[in-house]
Structure formats: C-alpha cells, structure tokens
Amino acid sequence: ISRDAQGMATLVCRVRDTGDGMSQALASRVFQPFVQGETSTTAYYSGTGLGLSICARLSELMGGHISVESVEGVGSAFTVVIPFAEPAATAPAHGLTMLGGMVMVLCQETESGATLEAWLTRVGCQVHVLPASCAAHTWLCTSHPQIMVVTGEYGLDTIRSLRTICPANAVWITRNGPDRPAELESGIFEVSAYNHAAILAGVKTALIGPPRPVETTNGTAGANGKAQAEATPHSPDQRGTVLVAEDNPLNRMLIAEQLETIGWTSIVVNDGRQALAVLDQQAVDIVLTDIQMPVMNGYELLSAIKAKRPPLPVFAFSAVT
C-alpha cells in the first residue's frame, strides 16, 4: 500500500511466476476475452481464456488497472493497482445496518461459529464464540454480553439456564425457525438458520428489544409473540426469497450479503439435500446453486427440482470451467 502527497492510498498487488512466459504479442492481447496461449499449453492446462479478462474488468470497475510483464521461458509478473478513498471513520459497510454491542455465540460447529462471528463482526458487534454450554456458563460468570446467540444444537432449556446467570436477550437459530424473528418467550427470539437476513434481524431485535411488549396470558406469550412477528408484512424493499445451496462457508456469507444489499431475502444451505428439505417446507422465488457439493451436487438438485417444481428458476454456478 502506498500513499501520494494528498494522502490517497493505492493498493498494489503483484504476482510473479517462473512459468513458460509469453510473447509480447500475446501479452498485448491476454486481457481480452477468450485469448489463450499456444494450443499445446491450452490443452495441458485447460481453461477458457476468460480469467484474465474478468480480472481486467474487475480492476476497471474499482477504478484501477491490471498489467503484465513477461519474458518467454522466464516467467510473468502481473500487477493490479487499485486506488482507495479514505472511508469515513463511522461509515457503515454498504447496504448493511451497523449494530454494535457485545454478543456471545454458543455453537458446537466450528465452521458455523466462524461464519456467525464474521457476519456479526461485519456489522460492528464484538463477538465471543464458545463451543460448549459449560464454557458459556463459565464465561458468563465474569462477562456480560448485551445478547446471546445460540444455535439449534442447544435447546430452550440451555438458553434459560444461561439467562439465569446473565439475563440478556437471546437469539435461537434453528433449522425450522421463521424468516422473521419470533419471540418464543420473553427475551428469546427464534430465527431460521438458513436465512442470513433473519439472523441479523434477530440480533437487532434482541439488542434493541421488541418494538412493543408481548402480551402474556396463561403462558401463551411465545405463541402470541410468534404470531405477531410472522404477521409482520415484508419490507417493500424486499424483492423475494432466494434459496442458496453452497458448501463453502465464505461463499455462503458473501452471497447472502450481496443478496441482502440488493433487497433479496436469502435462505442458505450446505448442499442439495438440505435445499430440497427447505423446498418441501416453504416456497422460494429463485434457487441459486453451486455445482460441486457433497451429499447432493447441483446437477442432482436441478434434476430433483425439475421433477417436482418445473417452473422454479434455478441458476447454477461453478469454479469448474
């Protein structure tokens, strides 16, 4: 990273290799779509010739550029230069509502815990992830988070037990949870594990409290709260629901954030089988699926959807060319 006299920051990323290199004639065209090296090289390494053209386009969209220096038989050096404007110190991430506050996450699965930590950190929360309820009990004896986020491996009894130590609001993330926060009982909000926007909405609701008190009559507060939450109409900015099947945690997070930014609600699952389970329980507007996934891949998912729901639009993506 370098800075000019005005303090403008510029990111310079350079990658060198000791491969076959390329001629000056090829180097002058290599950022054009579908341009590749010699036929023998292409046959050996495969590919489509689109990768570098995509890099060039992305660099341009960010206000920068990409260049190459190459010597045949010696290797190549690719350089990307991107200028950066200094962001305002308090400016939130584009399209996201900043929340803040200390959050305890209780989650057995390492990957899921890391994903939740990344999501909540991105919106300004200070996150502490714990893998077991005994560790959570110990931690709560000396720490006081604003809210707790508990995944579906743990039941309501665990949440109630934790709240006897620290009476903070709690978000319970379950596979069968609703797409909008539902108050099961005072201070405990259930949301869907497959919906990124629902999880963030649950955290926001727990942090600021419900917009109005939930009536409690003969122990029916949870049911009434859930009915009220589910009766809340969709935001006019929401365009619909996208079911995303993707086994990579980072890709799941990025896709969910991008969809939220443009006004779509997402339900995120790890593989095709989980996607079919969601489709059996609720309607969605679009399916976005990876091709290479464990358990059930994108091809198998597409065949199953075509057999059950032919009109449902499905978009597939893959890193395989």
mmCIF file of C-alpha atoms in Angstrom:
data_model
loop_
_atom_site.group_PDB
_atom_site.id
_atom_site.type_symbol
_atom_site.label_atom_id
_atom_site.label_comp_id
_atom_site.label_asym_id
_atom_site.label_seq_id
_atom_site.Cartn_x
_atom_site.Cartn_y
_atom_site.Cartn_z
ATOM 1 C CA ILE A 1 0.000 0.000 0.000
ATOM 2 C CA SER A 2 1.397 3.403 -0.972
ATOM 3 C CA ARG A 3 0.159 6.974 -0.460
ATOM 4 C CA ASP A 4 0.563 10.040 -2.630
ATOM 5 C CA ALA A 5 1.165 13.625 -1.458
ATOM 6 C CA GLN A 6 -2.572 14.129 -0.835
ATOM 7 C CA GLY A 7 -2.734 11.016 1.349
ATOM 8 C CA MET A 8 -4.648 8.915 -1.203
ATOM 9 C CA ALA A 9 -3.971 5.219 -0.603
ATOM 10 C CA THR A 10 -3.202 2.893 -3.509
ATOM 11 C CA LEU A 11 -3.151 -0.896 -3.265
ATOM 12 C CA VAL A 12 -0.520 -2.557 -5.452
ATOM 13 C CA CYS A 13 -0.767 -6.344 -5.750
ATOM 14 C CA ARG A 14 1.934 -8.101 -7.779
ATOM 15 C CA VAL A 15 2.129 -11.824 -8.584
ATOM 16 C CA ARG A 16 5.238 -13.319 -10.206
ATOM 17 C CA ASP A 17 5.731 -16.805 -11.616
ATOM 18 C CA THR A 18 8.559 -18.795 -13.188
ATOM 19 C CA GLY A 19 6.420 -20.479 -15.808
ATOM 20 C CA ASP A 20 6.614 -20.549 -19.592
ATOM 21 C CA GLY A 21 6.138 -16.819 -20.007
ATOM 22 C CA MET A 22 4.593 -15.375 -23.156
ATOM 23 C CA SER A 23 5.494 -13.383 -26.230
ATOM 24 C CA GLN A 24 4.986 -9.628 -26.375
ATOM 25 C CA ALA A 25 2.276 -10.182 -28.990
ATOM 26 C CA LEU A 26 0.336 -12.472 -26.649
ATOM 27 C CA ALA A 27 0.960 -10.210 -23.644
ATOM 28 C CA SER A 28 -0.679 -7.316 -25.503
ATOM 29 C CA ARG A 29 -3.872 -9.370 -26.018
ATOM 30 C CA VAL A 30 -4.001 -11.556 -22.915
ATOM 31 C CA PHE A 31 -6.629 -9.421 -21.124
ATOM 32 C CA GLN A 32 -9.098 -9.805 -23.991
ATOM 33 C CA PRO A 33 -11.856 -12.442 -23.622
ATOM 34 C CA PHE A 34 -11.073 -15.997 -24.797
ATOM 35 C CA VAL A 35 -7.405 -15.252 -25.552
ATOM 36 C CA GLN A 36 -5.070 -18.099 -24.544
ATOM 37 C CA GLY A 37 -1.527 -19.262 -25.179
ATOM 38 C CA GLU A 38 -0.341 -21.912 -27.588
ATOM 39 C CA THR A 39 -2.596 -24.859 -28.366
ATOM 40 C CA SER A 40 -0.311 -27.314 -26.553
ATOM 41 C CA THR A 41 -0.310 -25.189 -23.398
ATOM 42 C CA THR A 42 -4.079 -24.739 -23.523
ATOM 43 C CA ALA A 43 -4.634 -28.470 -23.943
ATOM 44 C CA TYR A 44 -2.401 -29.213 -20.949
ATOM 45 C CA TYR A 45 -3.804 -26.630 -18.535
ATOM 46 C CA SER A 46 -7.374 -26.339 -19.963
ATOM 47 C CA GLY A 47 -9.372 -23.188 -19.145
ATOM 48 C CA THR A 48 -11.439 -20.860 -21.325
ATOM 49 C CA GLY A 49 -9.350 -17.703 -21.583
ATOM 50 C CA LEU A 50 -11.815 -15.666 -19.531
ATOM 51 C CA GLY A 51 -9.980 -15.418 -16.205
ATOM 52 C CA LEU A 52 -7.653 -12.532 -17.027
ATOM 53 C CA SER A 53 -10.344 -10.604 -18.886
ATOM 54 C CA ILE A 54 -12.525 -10.849 -15.768
ATOM 55 C CA CYS A 55 -9.589 -9.621 -13.649
ATOM 56 C CA ALA A 56 -9.149 -6.674 -16.003
ATOM 57 C CA ARG A 57 -12.837 -5.789 -15.891
ATOM 58 C CA LEU A 58 -12.993 -6.015 -12.086
ATOM 59 C CA SER A 59 -9.904 -3.819 -11.801
ATOM 60 C CA GLU A 60 -11.518 -1.219 -14.061
ATOM 61 C CA LEU A 61 -14.771 -1.297 -12.074
ATOM 62 C CA MET A 62 -12.759 -0.478 -8.941
ATOM 63 C CA GLY A 63 -11.079 2.431 -10.691
ATOM 64 C CA GLY A 64 -7.765 0.666 -11.206
ATOM 65 C CA HIS A 65 -5.933 -1.347 -13.819
ATOM 66 C CA ILE A 66 -4.000 -4.581 -14.367
ATOM 67 C CA SER A 67 -0.805 -5.046 -16.381
ATOM 68 C CA VAL A 68 1.650 -7.806 -17.253
ATOM 69 C CA GLU A 69 5.381 -8.067 -17.898
ATOM 70 C CA SER A 70 6.538 -11.346 -19.412
ATOM 71 C CA VAL A 71 9.620 -12.991 -20.911
ATOM 72 C CA GLU A 72 9.283 -16.258 -22.793
ATOM 73 C CA GLY A 73 10.975 -19.113 -20.962
ATOM 74 C CA VAL A 74 11.492 -16.981 -17.845
ATOM 75 C CA GLY A 75 8.045 -16.169 -16.444
ATOM 76 C CA SER A 76 5.472 -13.427 -15.979
ATOM 77 C CA ALA A 77 4.594 -10.720 -13.466
ATOM 78 C CA PHE A 78 1.007 -9.455 -13.160
ATOM 79 C CA THR A 79 0.322 -6.205 -11.312
ATOM 80 C CA VAL A 80 -3.033 -4.859 -10.108
ATOM 81 C CA VAL A 81 -3.224 -1.219 -8.970
ATOM 82 C CA ILE A 82 -6.380 -0.067 -7.145
ATOM 83 C CA PRO A 83 -6.850 3.461 -5.712
ATOM 84 C CA PHE A 84 -8.706 3.748 -2.417
ATOM 85 C CA ALA A 85 -10.556 6.734 -0.992
ATOM 86 C CA GLU A 86 -10.364 7.059 2.772
ATOM 87 C CA PRO A 87 -13.713 5.925 4.258
ATOM 88 C CA ALA A 88 -15.405 7.966 6.943
ATOM 89 C CA ALA A 89 -14.474 6.589 10.346
ATOM 90 C CA THR A 90 -18.086 5.898 11.244
ATOM 91 C CA ALA A 91 -19.410 4.944 7.817
ATOM 92 C CA PRO A 92 -21.209 1.573 7.835
ATOM 93 C CA ALA A 93 -20.496 -1.140 5.279
ATOM 94 C CA HIS A 94 -22.513 -0.515 2.104
ATOM 95 C CA GLY A 95 -26.004 -1.968 2.351
ATOM 96 C CA LEU A 96 -25.603 -3.098 5.975
ATOM 97 C CA THR A 97 -27.052 -1.713 9.188
ATOM 98 C CA MET A 98 -24.383 -1.353 11.867
ATOM 99 C CA LEU A 99 -25.496 -2.892 15.154
ATOM 100 C CA GLY A 100 -22.667 -2.938 17.702
ATOM 101 C CA GLY A 101 -22.662 -4.443 21.180
ATOM 102 C CA MET A 102 -21.059 -7.486 22.797
ATOM 103 C CA VAL A 103 -22.505 -10.798 21.585
ATOM 104 C CA MET A 104 -21.873 -14.283 22.937
ATOM 105 C CA VAL A 105 -22.276 -17.051 20.345
ATOM 106 C CA LEU A 106 -22.814 -20.618 21.549
ATOM 107 C CA CYS A 107 -22.208 -23.003 18.645
ATOM 108 C CA GLN A 108 -20.786 -26.538 18.505
ATOM 109 C CA GLU A 109 -19.802 -26.470 14.818
ATOM 110 C CA THR A 110 -16.519 -24.661 14.167
ATOM 111 C CA GLU A 111 -17.411 -23.519 10.631
ATOM 112 C CA SER A 112 -20.864 -22.258 11.594
ATOM 113 C CA GLY A 113 -19.412 -20.430 14.569
ATOM 114 C CA ALA A 114 -16.798 -18.781 12.359
ATOM 115 C CA THR A 115 -19.481 -17.739 9.862
ATOM 116 C CA LEU A 116 -21.647 -16.187 12.576
ATOM 117 C CA GLU A 117 -18.613 -14.403 14.009
ATOM 118 C CA ALA A 118 -17.775 -12.959 10.576
ATOM 119 C CA TRP A 119 -21.360 -11.793 9.955
ATOM 120 C CA LEU A 120 -21.721 -10.144 13.346
ATOM 121 C CA THR A 121 -18.252 -8.599 13.337
ATOM 122 C CA ARG A 122 -19.030 -7.080 9.943
ATOM 123 C CA VAL A 123 -21.994 -5.192 11.435
ATOM 124 C CA GLY A 124 -19.967 -3.865 14.344
ATOM 125 C CA CYS A 125 -20.536 -6.445 17.073
ATOM 126 C CA GLN A 126 -17.855 -7.626 19.478
ATOM 127 C CA VAL A 127 -18.220 -11.399 19.228
ATOM 128 C CA HIS A 128 -17.157 -14.202 21.575
ATOM 129 C CA VAL A 129 -17.721 -17.722 20.199
ATOM 130 C CA LEU A 130 -17.939 -20.617 22.645
ATOM 131 C CA PRO A 131 -18.289 -24.296 21.616
ATOM 132 C CA ALA A 132 -19.959 -25.770 24.710
ATOM 133 C CA SER A 133 -22.602 -24.777 27.238
ATOM 134 C CA CYS A 134 -20.258 -25.410 30.180
ATOM 135 C CA ALA A 135 -17.767 -22.956 28.684
ATOM 136 C CA ALA A 136 -20.594 -20.455 28.187
ATOM 137 C CA HIS A 137 -21.652 -20.795 31.833
ATOM 138 C CA THR A 138 -18.095 -20.130 32.996
ATOM 139 C CA TRP A 139 -17.630 -17.181 30.639
ATOM 140 C CA LEU A 140 -20.913 -15.555 31.681
ATOM 141 C CA CYS A 141 -19.839 -15.556 35.321
ATOM 142 C CA THR A 142 -17.300 -12.840 34.510
ATOM 143 C CA SER A 143 -18.660 -11.285 31.296
ATOM 144 C CA HIS A 144 -21.901 -9.507 30.487
ATOM 145 C CA PRO A 145 -22.845 -9.562 26.789
ATOM 146 C CA GLN A 146 -25.740 -7.485 25.504
ATOM 147 C CA ILE A 147 -27.250 -10.576 23.874
ATOM 148 C CA MET A 148 -26.632 -14.291 23.351
ATOM 149 C CA VAL A 149 -26.840 -16.131 20.030
ATOM 150 C CA VAL A 150 -27.413 -19.873 20.404
ATOM 151 C CA THR A 151 -27.541 -22.377 17.550
ATOM 152 C CA GLY A 152 -30.011 -25.217 17.186
ATOM 153 C CA GLU A 153 -27.830 -27.947 18.725
ATOM 154 C CA TYR A 154 -28.890 -26.475 22.048
ATOM 155 C CA GLY A 155 -32.465 -26.306 23.292
ATOM 156 C CA LEU A 156 -34.514 -23.737 25.145
ATOM 157 C CA ASP A 157 -33.529 -25.289 28.482
ATOM 158 C CA THR A 158 -29.898 -24.398 27.788
ATOM 159 C CA ILE A 159 -30.845 -20.823 26.911
ATOM 160 C CA ARG A 160 -32.966 -20.483 30.061
ATOM 161 C CA SER A 161 -30.087 -21.822 32.147
ATOM 162 C CA LEU A 162 -27.657 -19.320 30.630
ATOM 163 C CA ARG A 163 -30.089 -16.474 31.257
ATOM 164 C CA THR A 164 -30.191 -17.290 34.972
ATOM 165 C CA ILE A 165 -26.531 -16.249 35.035
ATOM 166 C CA CYS A 166 -26.840 -13.329 32.611
ATOM 167 C CA PRO A 167 -30.406 -12.102 31.927
ATOM 168 C CA ALA A 168 -29.641 -10.937 28.390
ATOM 169 C CA ASN A 169 -31.937 -11.352 25.411
ATOM 170 C CA ALA A 170 -31.181 -14.418 23.296
ATOM 171 C CA VAL A 171 -31.434 -15.329 19.614
ATOM 172 C CA TRP A 172 -32.095 -19.017 18.970
ATOM 173 C CA ILE A 173 -31.065 -20.109 15.455
ATOM 174 C CA THR A 174 -32.894 -23.261 14.350
ATOM 175 C CA ARG A 175 -33.423 -25.126 11.094
ATOM 176 C CA ASN A 176 -37.194 -24.818 11.372
ATOM 177 C CA GLY A 177 -37.178 -21.243 12.617
ATOM 178 C CA PRO A 178 -39.136 -18.434 10.909
ATOM 179 C CA ASP A 179 -37.755 -15.958 8.376
ATOM 180 C CA ARG A 180 -38.568 -13.096 10.763
ATOM 181 C CA PRO A 181 -37.729 -13.016 14.490
ATOM 182 C CA ALA A 182 -40.420 -14.691 16.590
ATOM 183 C CA GLU A 183 -40.450 -14.213 20.366
ATOM 184 C CA LEU A 184 -40.981 -17.674 21.864
ATOM 185 C CA GLU A 185 -40.987 -16.322 25.389
ATOM 186 C CA SER A 186 -39.888 -13.083 26.998
ATOM 187 C CA GLY A 187 -36.460 -12.172 25.636
ATOM 188 C CA ILE A 188 -35.896 -15.293 23.475
ATOM 189 C CA PHE A 189 -36.227 -14.836 19.708
ATOM 190 C CA GLU A 190 -36.211 -17.720 17.222
ATOM 191 C CA VAL A 191 -34.992 -17.307 13.624
ATOM 192 C CA SER A 192 -34.192 -19.545 10.658
ATOM 193 C CA ALA A 193 -30.676 -20.961 10.386
ATOM 194 C CA TYR A 194 -30.983 -20.739 6.604
ATOM 195 C CA ASN A 195 -31.714 -17.016 6.398
ATOM 196 C CA HIS A 196 -28.846 -14.534 6.770
ATOM 197 C CA ALA A 197 -31.173 -11.525 6.908
ATOM 198 C CA ALA A 198 -33.344 -13.218 9.550
ATOM 199 C CA ILE A 199 -30.335 -13.865 11.780
ATOM 200 C CA LEU A 200 -29.210 -10.236 11.604
ATOM 201 C CA ALA A 201 -32.802 -9.082 12.176
ATOM 202 C CA GLY A 202 -32.997 -11.345 15.221
ATOM 203 C CA VAL A 203 -29.786 -9.899 16.610
ATOM 204 C CA LYS A 204 -31.046 -6.360 16.016
ATOM 205 C CA THR A 205 -34.391 -7.162 17.667
ATOM 206 C CA ALA A 206 -32.661 -8.716 20.661
ATOM 207 C CA LEU A 207 -30.292 -5.764 21.014
ATOM 208 C CA ILE A 208 -32.972 -3.085 20.979
ATOM 209 C CA GLY A 209 -35.803 -5.203 22.370
ATOM 210 C CA PRO A 210 -39.132 -5.887 20.669
ATOM 211 C CA PRO A 211 -40.884 -2.837 19.179
ATOM 212 C CA ARG A 212 -43.776 -3.305 21.611
ATOM 213 C CA PRO A 213 -44.370 -5.554 24.624
ATOM 214 C CA VAL A 214 -45.751 -9.025 24.028
ATOM 215 C CA GLU A 215 -48.982 -9.845 25.845
ATOM 216 C CA THR A 216 -48.699 -12.787 28.238
ATOM 217 C CA THR A 217 -51.846 -14.686 29.131
ATOM 218 C CA ASN A 218 -51.788 -18.194 30.659
ATOM 219 C CA GLY A 219 -48.307 -18.877 29.365
ATOM 220 C CA THR A 220 -49.157 -18.082 25.738
ATOM 221 C CA ALA A 221 -46.650 -15.281 25.295
ATOM 222 C CA GLY A 222 -44.465 -17.327 22.983
ATOM 223 C CA ALA A 223 -47.308 -18.265 20.657
ATOM 224 C CA ASN A 224 -48.685 -14.732 20.586
ATOM 225 C CA GLY A 225 -45.256 -13.253 20.008
ATOM 226 C CA LYS A 226 -44.589 -15.675 17.176
ATOM 227 C CA ALA A 227 -47.918 -14.933 15.543
ATOM 228 C CA GLN A 228 -47.313 -11.184 15.774
ATOM 229 C CA ALA A 229 -43.838 -11.480 14.309
ATOM 230 C CA GLU A 230 -44.938 -13.720 11.457
ATOM 231 C CA ALA A 231 -47.848 -11.419 10.659
ATOM 232 C CA THR A 232 -45.477 -8.517 10.059
ATOM 233 C CA PRO A 233 -45.525 -7.767 6.323
ATOM 234 C CA HIS A 234 -42.384 -7.935 4.210
ATOM 235 C CA SER A 235 -40.467 -4.722 3.752
ATOM 236 C CA PRO A 236 -41.383 -3.078 0.447
ATOM 237 C CA ASP A 237 -37.662 -3.123 -0.394
ATOM 238 C CA GLN A 238 -37.552 -6.917 -0.297
ATOM 239 C CA ARG A 239 -37.851 -8.408 -3.776
ATOM 240 C CA GLY A 240 -38.327 -12.050 -2.868
ATOM 241 C CA THR A 241 -36.593 -15.097 -1.446
ATOM 242 C CA VAL A 242 -33.559 -16.855 -2.918
ATOM 243 C CA LEU A 243 -32.583 -20.359 -1.813
ATOM 244 C CA VAL A 244 -28.777 -20.639 -1.938
ATOM 245 C CA ALA A 245 -27.059 -24.055 -1.961
ATOM 246 C CA GLU A 246 -23.293 -23.685 -1.419
ATOM 247 C CA ASP A 247 -20.889 -25.792 0.654
ATOM 248 C CA ASN A 248 -18.171 -23.144 1.100
ATOM 249 C CA PRO A 249 -18.802 -21.019 4.252
ATOM 250 C CA LEU A 250 -17.094 -17.913 2.863
ATOM 251 C CA ASN A 251 -19.069 -18.084 -0.384
ATOM 252 C CA ARG A 252 -22.302 -18.546 1.595
ATOM 253 C CA MET A 253 -21.579 -15.401 3.588
ATOM 254 C CA LEU A 254 -20.649 -13.322 0.534
ATOM 255 C CA ILE A 255 -23.683 -14.443 -1.491
ATOM 256 C CA ALA A 256 -26.068 -13.765 1.396
ATOM 257 C CA GLU A 257 -24.623 -10.272 1.921
ATOM 258 C CA GLN A 258 -24.807 -9.441 -1.782
ATOM 259 C CA LEU A 259 -28.428 -10.588 -1.993
ATOM 260 C CA GLU A 260 -29.323 -8.571 1.111
ATOM 261 C CA THR A 261 -27.675 -5.487 -0.391
ATOM 262 C CA ILE A 262 -29.919 -5.620 -3.478
ATOM 263 C CA GLY A 263 -33.075 -6.321 -1.467
ATOM 264 C CA TRP A 264 -33.462 -10.115 -1.608
ATOM 265 C CA THR A 265 -34.006 -12.420 1.350
ATOM 266 C CA SER A 266 -31.747 -15.489 1.327
ATOM 267 C CA ILE A 267 -32.102 -18.970 2.757
ATOM 268 C CA VAL A 268 -28.645 -20.574 2.843
ATOM 269 C CA VAL A 269 -27.959 -24.334 2.942
ATOM 270 C CA ASN A 270 -24.855 -26.516 2.589
ATOM 271 C CA ASP A 271 -25.893 -28.988 -0.113
ATOM 272 C CA GLY A 272 -28.637 -30.135 -2.459
ATOM 273 C CA ARG A 273 -30.334 -32.405 0.052
ATOM 274 C CA GLN A 274 -30.787 -29.551 2.518
ATOM 275 C CA ALA A 275 -32.107 -27.396 -0.325
ATOM 276 C CA LEU A 276 -34.794 -29.980 -1.131
ATOM 277 C CA ALA A 277 -35.735 -30.109 2.558
ATOM 278 C CA VAL A 278 -36.294 -26.346 2.518
ATOM 279 C CA LEU A 279 -38.360 -26.569 -0.682
ATOM 280 C CA ASP A 280 -40.575 -29.192 0.959
ATOM 281 C CA GLN A 281 -41.355 -26.742 3.770
ATOM 282 C CA GLN A 282 -41.733 -23.379 2.054
ATOM 283 C CA ALA A 283 -41.903 -21.555 -1.261
ATOM 284 C CA VAL A 284 -38.997 -19.575 -2.716
ATOM 285 C CA ASP A 285 -38.706 -17.407 -5.821
ATOM 286 C CA ILE A 286 -35.290 -18.482 -7.129
ATOM 287 C CA VAL A 287 -32.714 -21.197 -6.445
ATOM 288 C CA LEU A 288 -29.008 -20.368 -6.692
ATOM 289 C CA THR A 289 -26.824 -23.483 -6.515
ATOM 290 C CA ASP A 290 -23.198 -24.476 -6.696
ATOM 291 C CA ILE A 291 -22.396 -27.435 -8.956
ATOM 292 C CA GLN A 292 -19.746 -29.225 -6.894
ATOM 293 C CA MET A 293 -21.183 -30.000 -3.438
ATOM 294 C CA PRO A 294 -21.048 -33.006 -1.102
ATOM 295 C CA VAL A 295 -24.069 -35.210 -0.300
ATOM 296 C CA MET A 296 -26.074 -33.956 -3.322
ATOM 297 C CA ASN A 297 -24.472 -31.875 -6.063
ATOM 298 C CA GLY A 298 -26.000 -29.159 -8.208
ATOM 299 C CA TYR A 299 -26.823 -31.466 -11.125
ATOM 300 C CA GLU A 300 -28.775 -33.817 -8.857
ATOM 301 C CA LEU A 301 -30.537 -30.891 -7.203
ATOM 302 C CA LEU A 302 -31.527 -29.456 -10.587
ATOM 303 C CA SER A 303 -32.964 -32.812 -11.696
ATOM 304 C CA ALA A 304 -34.965 -33.119 -8.482
ATOM 305 C CA ILE A 305 -36.324 -29.572 -8.791
ATOM 306 C CA LYS A 306 -37.299 -30.093 -12.444
ATOM 307 C CA ALA A 307 -39.205 -33.231 -11.439
ATOM 308 C CA LYS A 308 -41.035 -31.573 -8.531
ATOM 309 C CA ARG A 309 -41.256 -27.877 -9.469
ATOM 310 C CA PRO A 310 -40.553 -27.330 -13.182
ATOM 311 C CA PRO A 311 -41.388 -23.568 -13.246
ATOM 312 C CA LEU A 312 -38.954 -22.671 -10.426
ATOM 313 C CA PRO A 313 -35.966 -20.689 -11.841
ATOM 314 C CA VAL A 314 -32.581 -22.225 -10.995
ATOM 315 C CA PHE A 315 -29.211 -20.517 -11.513
ATOM 316 C CA ALA A 316 -26.099 -22.703 -11.247
ATOM 317 C CA PHE A 317 -22.514 -21.552 -10.749
ATOM 318 C CA SER A 318 -19.177 -23.326 -10.528
ATOM 319 C CA ALA A 319 -15.437 -22.716 -10.392
ATOM 320 C CA VAL A 320 -15.015 -25.570 -12.889
ATOM 321 C CA THR A 321 -14.532 -24.354 -16.471
#
